[in-house]
Coordinates of C-alpha atoms in Angstrom, one line a residue:
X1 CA -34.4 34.3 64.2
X2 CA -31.6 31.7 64.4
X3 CA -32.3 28.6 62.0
X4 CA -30.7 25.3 61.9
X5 CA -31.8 21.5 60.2
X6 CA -29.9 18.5 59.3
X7 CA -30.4 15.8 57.4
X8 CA -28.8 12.3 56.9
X9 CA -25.7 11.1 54.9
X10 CA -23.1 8.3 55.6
X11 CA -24.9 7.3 58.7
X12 CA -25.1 10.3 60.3
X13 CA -26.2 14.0 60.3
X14 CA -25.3 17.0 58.6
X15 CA -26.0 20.3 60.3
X16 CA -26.7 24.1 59.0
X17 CA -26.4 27.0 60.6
X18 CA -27.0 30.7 60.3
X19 CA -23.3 31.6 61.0
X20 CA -22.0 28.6 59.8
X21 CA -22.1 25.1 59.3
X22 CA -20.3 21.2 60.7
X23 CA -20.1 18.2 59.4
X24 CA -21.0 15.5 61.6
X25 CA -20.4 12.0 61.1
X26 CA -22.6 10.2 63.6
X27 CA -25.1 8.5 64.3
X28 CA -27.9 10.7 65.1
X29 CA -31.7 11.4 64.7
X30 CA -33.2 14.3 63.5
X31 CA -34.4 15.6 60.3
X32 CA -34.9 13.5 57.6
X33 CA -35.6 13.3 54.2
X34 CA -36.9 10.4 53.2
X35 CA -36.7 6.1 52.3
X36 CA -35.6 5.7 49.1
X37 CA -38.4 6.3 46.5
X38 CA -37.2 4.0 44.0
X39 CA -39.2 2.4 41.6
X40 CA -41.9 0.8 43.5
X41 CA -44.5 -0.3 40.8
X42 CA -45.0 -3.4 39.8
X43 CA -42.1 -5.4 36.9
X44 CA -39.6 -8.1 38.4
X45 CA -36.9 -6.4 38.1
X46 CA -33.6 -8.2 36.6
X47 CA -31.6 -8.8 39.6
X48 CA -28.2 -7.2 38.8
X49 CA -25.0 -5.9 40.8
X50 CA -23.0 -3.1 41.1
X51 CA -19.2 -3.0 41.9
X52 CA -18.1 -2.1 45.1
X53 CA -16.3 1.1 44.6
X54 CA -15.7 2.1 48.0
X55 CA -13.4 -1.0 49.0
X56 CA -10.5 0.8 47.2
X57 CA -8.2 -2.3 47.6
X58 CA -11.1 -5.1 46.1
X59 CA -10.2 -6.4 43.0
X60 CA -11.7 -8.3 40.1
X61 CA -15.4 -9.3 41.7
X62 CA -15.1 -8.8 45.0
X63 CA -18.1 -6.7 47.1
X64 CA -21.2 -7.1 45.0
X65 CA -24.3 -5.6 46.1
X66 CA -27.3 -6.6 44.7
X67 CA -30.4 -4.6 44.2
X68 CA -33.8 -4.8 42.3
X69 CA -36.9 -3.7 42.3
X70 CA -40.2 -4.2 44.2
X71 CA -42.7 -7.3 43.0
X72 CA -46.5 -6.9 44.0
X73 CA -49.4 -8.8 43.4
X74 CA -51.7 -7.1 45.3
X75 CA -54.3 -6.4 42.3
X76 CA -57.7 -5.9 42.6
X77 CA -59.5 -5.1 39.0
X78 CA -59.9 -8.4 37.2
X79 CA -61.5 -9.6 34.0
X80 CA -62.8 -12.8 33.6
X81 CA -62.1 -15.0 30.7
X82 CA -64.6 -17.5 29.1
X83 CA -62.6 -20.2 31.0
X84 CA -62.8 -18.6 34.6
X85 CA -59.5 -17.6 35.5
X86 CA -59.1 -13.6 36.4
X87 CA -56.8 -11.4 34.7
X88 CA -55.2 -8.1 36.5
X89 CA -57.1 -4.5 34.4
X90 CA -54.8 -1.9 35.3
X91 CA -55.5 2.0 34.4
X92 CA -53.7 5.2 33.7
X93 CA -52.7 7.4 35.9
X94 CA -51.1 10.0 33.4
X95 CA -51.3 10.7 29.7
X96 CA -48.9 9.1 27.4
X97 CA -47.5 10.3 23.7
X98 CA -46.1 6.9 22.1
X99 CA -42.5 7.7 21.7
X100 CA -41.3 4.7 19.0
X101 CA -43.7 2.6 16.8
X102 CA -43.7 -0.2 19.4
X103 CA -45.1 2.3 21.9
X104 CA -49.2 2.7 22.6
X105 CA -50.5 6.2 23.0
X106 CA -52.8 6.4 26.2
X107 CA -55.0 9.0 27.9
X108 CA -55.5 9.3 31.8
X109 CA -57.8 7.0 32.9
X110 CA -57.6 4.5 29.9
X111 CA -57.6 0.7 30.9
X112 CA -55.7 -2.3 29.7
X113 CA -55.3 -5.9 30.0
X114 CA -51.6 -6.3 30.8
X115 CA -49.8 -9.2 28.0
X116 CA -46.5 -9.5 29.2
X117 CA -45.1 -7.4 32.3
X118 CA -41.6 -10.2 32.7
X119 CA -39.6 -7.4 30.4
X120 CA -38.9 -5.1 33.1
X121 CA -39.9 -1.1 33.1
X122 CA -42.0 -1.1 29.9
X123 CA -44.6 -3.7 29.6
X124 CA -46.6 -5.0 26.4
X125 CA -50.2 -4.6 27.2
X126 CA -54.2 -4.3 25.3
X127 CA -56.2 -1.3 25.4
X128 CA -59.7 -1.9 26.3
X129 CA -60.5 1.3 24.7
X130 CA -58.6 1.3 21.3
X131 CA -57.8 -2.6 20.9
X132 CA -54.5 -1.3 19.9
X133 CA -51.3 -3.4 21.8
X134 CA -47.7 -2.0 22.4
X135 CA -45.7 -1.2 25.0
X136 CA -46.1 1.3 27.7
X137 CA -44.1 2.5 31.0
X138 CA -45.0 0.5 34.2
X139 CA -44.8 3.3 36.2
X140 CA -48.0 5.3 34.0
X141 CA -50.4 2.4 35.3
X142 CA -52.0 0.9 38.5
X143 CA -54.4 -1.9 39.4
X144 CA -58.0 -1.1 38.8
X145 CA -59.7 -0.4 42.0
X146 CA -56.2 -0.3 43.5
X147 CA -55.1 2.2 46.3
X148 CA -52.1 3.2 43.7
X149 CA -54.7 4.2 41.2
X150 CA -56.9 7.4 43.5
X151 CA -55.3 10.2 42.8
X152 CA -54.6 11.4 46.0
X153 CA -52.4 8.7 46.5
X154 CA -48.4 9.3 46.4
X155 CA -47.0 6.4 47.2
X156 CA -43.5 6.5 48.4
X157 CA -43.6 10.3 49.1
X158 CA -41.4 11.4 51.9
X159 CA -42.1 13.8 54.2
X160 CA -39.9 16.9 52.8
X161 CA -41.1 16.2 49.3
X162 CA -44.4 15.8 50.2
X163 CA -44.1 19.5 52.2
X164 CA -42.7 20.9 49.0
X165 CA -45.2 19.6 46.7
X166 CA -48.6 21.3 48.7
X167 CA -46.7 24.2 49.6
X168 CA -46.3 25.1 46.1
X169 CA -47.8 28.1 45.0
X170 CA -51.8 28.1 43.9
X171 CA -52.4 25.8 46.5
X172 CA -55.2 26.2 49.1
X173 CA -55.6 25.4 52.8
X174 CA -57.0 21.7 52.7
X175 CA -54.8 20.7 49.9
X176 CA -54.0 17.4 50.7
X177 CA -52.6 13.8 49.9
X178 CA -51.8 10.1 51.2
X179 CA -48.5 8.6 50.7
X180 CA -46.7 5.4 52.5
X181 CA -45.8 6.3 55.8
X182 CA -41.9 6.3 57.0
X183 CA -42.1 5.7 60.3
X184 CA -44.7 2.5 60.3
X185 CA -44.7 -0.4 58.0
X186 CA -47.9 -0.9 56.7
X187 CA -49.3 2.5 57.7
X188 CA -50.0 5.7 56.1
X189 CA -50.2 9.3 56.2
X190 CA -52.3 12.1 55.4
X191 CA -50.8 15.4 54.6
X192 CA -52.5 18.7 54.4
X193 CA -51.9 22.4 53.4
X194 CA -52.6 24.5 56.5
X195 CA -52.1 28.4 58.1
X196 CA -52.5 30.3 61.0
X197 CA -51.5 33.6 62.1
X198 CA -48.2 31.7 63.8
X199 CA -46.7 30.0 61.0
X200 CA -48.7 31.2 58.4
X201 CA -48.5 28.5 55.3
X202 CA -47.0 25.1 56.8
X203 CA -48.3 21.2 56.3
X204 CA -49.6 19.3 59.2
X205 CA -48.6 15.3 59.1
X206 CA -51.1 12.7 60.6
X207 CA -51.0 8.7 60.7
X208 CA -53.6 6.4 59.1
X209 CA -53.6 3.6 61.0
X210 CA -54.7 0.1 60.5
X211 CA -57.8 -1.7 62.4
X212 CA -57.2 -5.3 63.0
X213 CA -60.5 -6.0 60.9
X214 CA -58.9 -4.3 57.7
X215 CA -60.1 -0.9 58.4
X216 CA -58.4 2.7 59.0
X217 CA -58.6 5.1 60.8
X218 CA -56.7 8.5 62.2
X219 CA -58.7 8.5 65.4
X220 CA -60.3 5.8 67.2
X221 CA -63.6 7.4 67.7
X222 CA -64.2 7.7 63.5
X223 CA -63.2 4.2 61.9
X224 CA -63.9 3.7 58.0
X225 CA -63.8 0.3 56.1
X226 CA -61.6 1.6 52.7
X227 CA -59.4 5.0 52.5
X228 CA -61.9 6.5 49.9
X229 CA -64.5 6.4 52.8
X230 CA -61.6 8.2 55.2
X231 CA -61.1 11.0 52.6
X232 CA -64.4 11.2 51.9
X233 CA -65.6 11.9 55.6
X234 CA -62.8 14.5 56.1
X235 CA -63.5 16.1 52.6
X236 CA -66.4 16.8 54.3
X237 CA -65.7 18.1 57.5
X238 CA -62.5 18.6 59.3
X239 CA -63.8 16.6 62.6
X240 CA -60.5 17.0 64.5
X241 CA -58.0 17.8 61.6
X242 CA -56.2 21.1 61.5
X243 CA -58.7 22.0 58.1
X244 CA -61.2 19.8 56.2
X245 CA -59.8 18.2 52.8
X246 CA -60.2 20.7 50.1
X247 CA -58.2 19.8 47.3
X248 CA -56.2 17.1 45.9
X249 CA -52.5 17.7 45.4
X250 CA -51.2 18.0 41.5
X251 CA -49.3 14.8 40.5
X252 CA -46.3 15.7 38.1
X253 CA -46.3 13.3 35.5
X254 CA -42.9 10.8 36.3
X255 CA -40.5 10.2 34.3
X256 CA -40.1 7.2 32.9
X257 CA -37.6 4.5 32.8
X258 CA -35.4 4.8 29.9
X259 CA -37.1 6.5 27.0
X260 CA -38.5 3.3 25.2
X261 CA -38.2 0.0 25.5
X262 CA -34.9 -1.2 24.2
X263 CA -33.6 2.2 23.7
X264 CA -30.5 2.3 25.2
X265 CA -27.6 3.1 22.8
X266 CA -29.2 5.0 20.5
X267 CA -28.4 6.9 17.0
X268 CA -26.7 9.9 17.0
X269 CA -29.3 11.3 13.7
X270 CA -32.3 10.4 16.2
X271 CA -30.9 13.2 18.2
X272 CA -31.2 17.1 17.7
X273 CA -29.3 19.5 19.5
X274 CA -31.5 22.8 19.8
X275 CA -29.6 25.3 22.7
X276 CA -26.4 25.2 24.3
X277 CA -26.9 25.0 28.2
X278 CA -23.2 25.4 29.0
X279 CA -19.4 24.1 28.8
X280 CA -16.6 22.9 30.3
X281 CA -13.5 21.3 30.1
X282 CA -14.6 18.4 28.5
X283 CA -17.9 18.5 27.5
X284 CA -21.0 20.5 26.2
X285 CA -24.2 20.4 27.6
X286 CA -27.2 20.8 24.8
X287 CA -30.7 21.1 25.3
X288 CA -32.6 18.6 22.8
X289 CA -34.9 16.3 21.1
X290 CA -34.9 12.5 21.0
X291 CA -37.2 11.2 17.9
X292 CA -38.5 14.6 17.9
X293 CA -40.6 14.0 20.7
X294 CA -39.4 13.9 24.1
X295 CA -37.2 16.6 25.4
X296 CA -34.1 16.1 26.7
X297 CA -30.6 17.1 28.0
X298 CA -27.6 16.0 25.9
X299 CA -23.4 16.1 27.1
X300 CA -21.5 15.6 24.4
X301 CA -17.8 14.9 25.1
X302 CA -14.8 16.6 23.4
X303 CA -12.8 13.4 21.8
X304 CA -10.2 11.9 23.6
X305 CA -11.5 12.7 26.7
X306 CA -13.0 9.0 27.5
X307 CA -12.0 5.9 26.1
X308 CA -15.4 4.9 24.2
X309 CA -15.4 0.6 25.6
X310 CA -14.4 2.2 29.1
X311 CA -18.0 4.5 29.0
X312 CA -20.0 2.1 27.8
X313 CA -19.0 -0.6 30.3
X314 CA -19.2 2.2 32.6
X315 CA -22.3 3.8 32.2
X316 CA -24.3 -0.2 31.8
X317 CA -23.7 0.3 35.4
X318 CA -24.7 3.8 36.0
X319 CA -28.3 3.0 34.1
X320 CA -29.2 0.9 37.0
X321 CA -29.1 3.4 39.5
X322 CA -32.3 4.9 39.4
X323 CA -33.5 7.1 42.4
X324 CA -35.2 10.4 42.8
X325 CA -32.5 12.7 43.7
X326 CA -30.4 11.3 40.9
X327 CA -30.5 12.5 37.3
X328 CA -31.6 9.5 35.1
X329 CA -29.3 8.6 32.2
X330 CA -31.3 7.4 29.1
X331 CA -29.5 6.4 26.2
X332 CA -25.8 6.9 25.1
X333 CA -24.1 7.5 21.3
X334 CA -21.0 5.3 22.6
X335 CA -18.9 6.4 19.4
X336 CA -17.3 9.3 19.4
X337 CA -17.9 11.9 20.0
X338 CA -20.1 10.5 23.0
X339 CA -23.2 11.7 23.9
X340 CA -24.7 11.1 27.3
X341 CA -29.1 11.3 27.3
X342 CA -30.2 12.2 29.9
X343 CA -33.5 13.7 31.8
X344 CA -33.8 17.5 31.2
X345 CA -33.7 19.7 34.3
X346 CA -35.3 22.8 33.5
X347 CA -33.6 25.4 36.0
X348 CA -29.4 24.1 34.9
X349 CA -27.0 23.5 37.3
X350 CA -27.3 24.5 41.2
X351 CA -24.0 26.8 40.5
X352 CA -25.7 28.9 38.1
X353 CA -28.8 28.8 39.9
X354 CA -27.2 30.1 43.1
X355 CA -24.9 33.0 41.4
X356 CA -27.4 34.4 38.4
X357 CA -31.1 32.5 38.7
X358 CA -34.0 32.7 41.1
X359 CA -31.6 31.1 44.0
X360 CA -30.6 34.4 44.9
X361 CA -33.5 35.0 46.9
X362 CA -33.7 31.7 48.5
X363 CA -33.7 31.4 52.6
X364 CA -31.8 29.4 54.8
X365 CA -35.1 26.4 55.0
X366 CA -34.7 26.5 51.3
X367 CA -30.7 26.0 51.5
X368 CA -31.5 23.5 54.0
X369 CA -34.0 21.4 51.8
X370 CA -32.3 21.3 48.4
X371 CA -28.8 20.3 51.1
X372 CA -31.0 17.8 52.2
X373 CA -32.1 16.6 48.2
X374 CA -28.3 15.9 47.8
X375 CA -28.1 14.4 50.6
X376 CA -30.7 11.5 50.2
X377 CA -29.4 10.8 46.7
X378 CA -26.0 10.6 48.1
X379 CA -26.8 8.1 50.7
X380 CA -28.3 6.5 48.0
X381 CA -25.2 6.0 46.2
X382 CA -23.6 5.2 49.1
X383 CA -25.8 2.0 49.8
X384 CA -25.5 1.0 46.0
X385 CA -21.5 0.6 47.3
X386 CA -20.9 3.3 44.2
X387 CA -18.7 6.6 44.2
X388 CA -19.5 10.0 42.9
X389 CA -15.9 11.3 42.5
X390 CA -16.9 14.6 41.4
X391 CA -19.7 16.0 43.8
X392 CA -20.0 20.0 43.3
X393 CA -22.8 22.2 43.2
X394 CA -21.9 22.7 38.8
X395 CA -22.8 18.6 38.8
X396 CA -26.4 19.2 40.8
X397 CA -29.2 20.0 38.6
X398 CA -32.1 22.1 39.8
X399 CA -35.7 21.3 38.3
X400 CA -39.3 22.9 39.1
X401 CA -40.3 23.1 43.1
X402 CA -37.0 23.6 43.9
X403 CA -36.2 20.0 42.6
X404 CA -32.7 18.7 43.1
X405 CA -31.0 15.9 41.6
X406 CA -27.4 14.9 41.4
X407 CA -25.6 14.5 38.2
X408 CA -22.2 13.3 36.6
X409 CA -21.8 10.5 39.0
X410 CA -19.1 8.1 38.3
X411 CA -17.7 10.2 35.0
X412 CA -14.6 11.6 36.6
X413 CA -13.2 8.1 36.7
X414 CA -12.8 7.6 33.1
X415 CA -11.5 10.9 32.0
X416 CA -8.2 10.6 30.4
X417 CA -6.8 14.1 30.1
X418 CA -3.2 14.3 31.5
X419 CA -3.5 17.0 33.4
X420 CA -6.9 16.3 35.5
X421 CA -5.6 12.7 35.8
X422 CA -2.6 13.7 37.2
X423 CA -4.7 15.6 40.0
X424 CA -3.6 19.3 39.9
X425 CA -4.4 22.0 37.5
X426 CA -7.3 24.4 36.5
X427 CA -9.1 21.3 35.1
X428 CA -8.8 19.2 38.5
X429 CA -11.5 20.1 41.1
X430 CA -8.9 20.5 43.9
X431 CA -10.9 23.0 46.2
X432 CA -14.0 20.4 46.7
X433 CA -11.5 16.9 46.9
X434 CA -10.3 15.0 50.0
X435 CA -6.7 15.5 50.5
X436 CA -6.2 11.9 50.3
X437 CA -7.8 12.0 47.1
X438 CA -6.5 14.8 45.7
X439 CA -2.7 13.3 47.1
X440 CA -3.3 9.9 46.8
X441 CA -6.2 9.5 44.2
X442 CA -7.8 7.4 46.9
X443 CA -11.6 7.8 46.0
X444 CA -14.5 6.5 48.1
X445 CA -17.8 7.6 49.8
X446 CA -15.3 9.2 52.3
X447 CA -14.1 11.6 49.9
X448 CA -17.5 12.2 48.4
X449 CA -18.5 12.9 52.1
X450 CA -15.8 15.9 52.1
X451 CA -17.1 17.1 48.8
X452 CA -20.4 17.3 50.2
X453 CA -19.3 19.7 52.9
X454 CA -17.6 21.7 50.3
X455 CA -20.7 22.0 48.6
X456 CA -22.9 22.8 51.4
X457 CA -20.3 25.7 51.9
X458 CA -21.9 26.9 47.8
X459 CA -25.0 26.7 49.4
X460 CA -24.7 29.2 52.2
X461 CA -22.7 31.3 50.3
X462 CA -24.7 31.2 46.8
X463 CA -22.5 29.9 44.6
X464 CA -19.0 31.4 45.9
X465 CA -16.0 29.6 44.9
X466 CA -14.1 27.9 47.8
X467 CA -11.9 29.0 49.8
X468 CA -11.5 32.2 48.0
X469 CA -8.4 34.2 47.1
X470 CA -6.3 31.2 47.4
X471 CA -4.8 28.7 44.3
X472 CA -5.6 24.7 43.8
X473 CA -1.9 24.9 45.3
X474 CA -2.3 27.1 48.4
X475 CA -5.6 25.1 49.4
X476 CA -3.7 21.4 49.4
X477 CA -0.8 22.4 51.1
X478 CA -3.2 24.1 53.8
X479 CA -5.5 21.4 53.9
X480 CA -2.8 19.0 53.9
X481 CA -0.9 21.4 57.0
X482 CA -4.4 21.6 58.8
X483 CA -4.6 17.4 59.2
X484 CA -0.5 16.9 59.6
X485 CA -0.4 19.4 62.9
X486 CA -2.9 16.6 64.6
X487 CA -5.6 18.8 64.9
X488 CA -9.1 16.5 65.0
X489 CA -11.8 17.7 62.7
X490 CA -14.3 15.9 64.9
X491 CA -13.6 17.7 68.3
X492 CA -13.8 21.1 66.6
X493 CA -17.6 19.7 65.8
X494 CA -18.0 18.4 69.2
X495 CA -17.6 21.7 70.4
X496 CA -20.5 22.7 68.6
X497 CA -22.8 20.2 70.6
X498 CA -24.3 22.4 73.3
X499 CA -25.1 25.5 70.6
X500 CA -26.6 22.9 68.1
X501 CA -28.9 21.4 71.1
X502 CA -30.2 24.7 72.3
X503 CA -30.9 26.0 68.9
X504 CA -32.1 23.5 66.8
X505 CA -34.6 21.7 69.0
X506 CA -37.3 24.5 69.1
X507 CA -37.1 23.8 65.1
X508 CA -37.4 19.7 65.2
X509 CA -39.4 19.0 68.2
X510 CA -43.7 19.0 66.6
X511 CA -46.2 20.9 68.1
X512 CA -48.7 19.9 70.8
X513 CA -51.4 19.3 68.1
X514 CA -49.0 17.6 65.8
X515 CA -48.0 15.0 68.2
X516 CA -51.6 13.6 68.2
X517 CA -50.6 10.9 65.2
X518 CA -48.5 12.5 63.3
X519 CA -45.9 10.7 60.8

């Protein structure tokens, strides 16, 4: 059977086909992966910008974008003091090993009275149950008697990942959660493990609306005054869903922001290397310790190859871009030799994954979702007015469920070696560069666009090398031939229109029973 999905990247839509694949750079609908699941919980965020990298002519401050997080004050568990006024309980929703002395140990479940949140991701806060204070990640705890705090509820979940999470193996039919809806502001939607003889195992989406009164409800004719009454009704009998709610869907515990509070450049003795993940030109990448406690990944750069002020100034600005689909950095050593801290991704690089790990076996659905993955952290990057430089399937990591997450970003800028800087060479990633890039060394989200179809070409082919049997040499004076005889990239992918149409809708347009308030 003839597949085919797409997902969005530099406003427009990437397709994926059996036989082949196009870039297109339009505007389109279609499949999507998801809003940006960045952190949504509850610190005021500093309020801090972020160069504009893609105006390649801007200079000094020009083209600021600012970005911050998400404030709340929707919080429901109080405790009264002897002088009346309420103050905001809040609960664990995951286990938590103190990392640092300043850090509080906490169990699932455990409660605390909240002492200072104004700091950011890792707030100083009272356990009810020990008495003991210090600080803990923002993103472990939840009002009391908050929606945030039920288990079944996933927050800012898109569609794909939530599909990916119940459709992981173990799960029943009925497995289930709620997360923010995509579609509706202010809605939600219920997701649940199904299977018929048809499809077999797939997830069925439906919306949770809102009654005017304060109440939900999926249909009209069975209204409920609080979402644990809603999940409780259809834990008890489908009533109109595709299966009755059987089991909730396992939470991975986050990870945090940053590994403690104020641990950004940290000592190179509080680190211990333990494997060797792989090497390149100008790094190593180590499996490790931090503190001898929390496991993590660790690129340690060959010296010379980065001037140590031009990383650190650098990488204060890759810290704050924190999203799903991108790798978060840590903590540095900014003397050399540099070392880069980062979060651990279990499965290595997408490369290796492809060519000698369990991405062998993967389908074309699969292809298209981890494509997808990229994509949304991409677009990410894009909106944060940042540059990638360097986007390959070796700089994708690959976690559990098939997670993928985009490393490396921004690093190729301060590399100093003679040879990759002067853009040809084993060491310069010619094969998966823009031509005007590659020429010109004129970077921006434009040329990470062109990398991206480069990689999506890894993808389909698992991890072959581009454009095979021909040198870094060959491939820019053919690329550079292709674009000089006036030949328009876009009408060769116009001509793909009509096949696209007739083969992808079967595959994007929802079922009969689906369309009944679905999200």
């Amino acid at each position: 059977m003839h597949m085919a999905a797409a997902a969005q990247y530099h406003g427009g839509t990437f397709w994926i086909l059996d036989n082949g694949l196009c870039a297109i750079l339009t505007q389109s609908t279609g499949y999507r992966y998801g809003t940006d699941p960045t952190p949504q919980h509850y610190p005021n965020f500093g309020v801090t910008s972020i160069p504009n990298y893609n105006n390649f002519h801007a200079t000094g401050g020009q083209g600021l974008t600012v970005f911050g997080g998400v404030n709340s004050s929707s919080h429901t568990g109080t405790l009264r003091t002897r002088g009346g006024t309420g103050v905001t309980l809040f609960v664990a929703l995951y286990d938590y090993e103190a990392r640092t002395e300043d850090d509080l140990s906490f169990h699932k479940g455990e409660k605390f009275q909240i002492l200072n949140s104004s700091e950011g991701d890792w707030w100083e806060a009272r356990s009810l149950t020990t008495g003991e204070t210090g600080y803990i990640p923002s993103n472990y705890v939840a009002p009391v008697d908050s929606i945030q705090a039920e288990e079944w509820y996933f927050g800012k979940l898109g569609r794909k990942d939530a599909e990916r999470q119940l459709l992981s193996f173990g799960n029943p039919r009925g497995t289930f959660l709620i997360r923010e809806s995509e579609t509706t502001k202010g809605a939600y939607s219920l997701s649940i493990r199904d299977w018929d003889d048809m499809k077999g195992d797939h997830v069925k989406h439906y919306k949770i609306r809102k009654l005017d009164n304060g109440g939900y409800y999926i249909t009209t004719r069975a209204q409920f005054e609080t979402l644990q009454q809603l999940v409780q009704h259809y834990s008890e009998k489908a009533d109109g869903l595709c299966f009755n709610l059987t089991v909730i869907a396992s939470n991975h515990t986050p990870q945090t922001v940053g590994l403690a509070k104020d641990a950004w450049e940290v000592a190179r003795d509080s680190l211990f290397l333990e494997q060797k993940l792989g090497q390149g030109c100008f790094a190593e990448v180590w499996r490790g310790t931090w503190n001898g406690n929390t496991k993590v990944a660790i690129k340690t750069l060959k010296p010379g190859t980065m001037s140590p002020e031009s990383f650190l100034e650098e990488a204060q600005i890759m810290k704050k871009l924190k999203h799903d689909k991108l790798v978060q950095l840590y903590a540095v050593v900014s003397e050399e030799p540099i070392y880069i801290v980062t979060e651990y991704m279990s499965k290595g690089s997408l490369l290796d994954f492809l060519k000698d790990g369990e991405g062998r076996a993967l389908k074309l659905p699969n292809l298209v979702d981890m494509a997808a993955q990229v994509a949304a952290g991409m677009a990410y990057i894009e909106r944060m007015n940042y540059i990638h430089r360097d986007l390959r399937s070796a700089n994708i990591l690959v976690g559990n469920g098939l997670i993928c997450k985009i490393a490396d970003f921004g690093l190729a800028r301060l590399i100093e070696d003679n040879e990759y800087t002067a853009r040809q060479g084993a060491k310069f990633p010619i094969k998966w560069t823009a031509p005007e890039a590659a020429l010109y060394g004129r970077f921006t989200i434009k040329s990470d666009v062109w990398s991206f179809g480069i990689l999506l070409t890894e993808l389909v082919t698992k991890g072959r090398v581009p454009y095979p049997g021909m040198n870094n040499r060959e491939v820019l004076e053919q690329v550079k031939s292709f674009f000089d005889n006036g030949i328009d990239i876009t009408a060769i992918c116009k001509s793909f229109d009509s096949l696209i149409n007739s083969r992808i809708q079967p595959f994007l347009a929802p079922s009969l029973l689906e369309n009944f308030g679905t999200v």
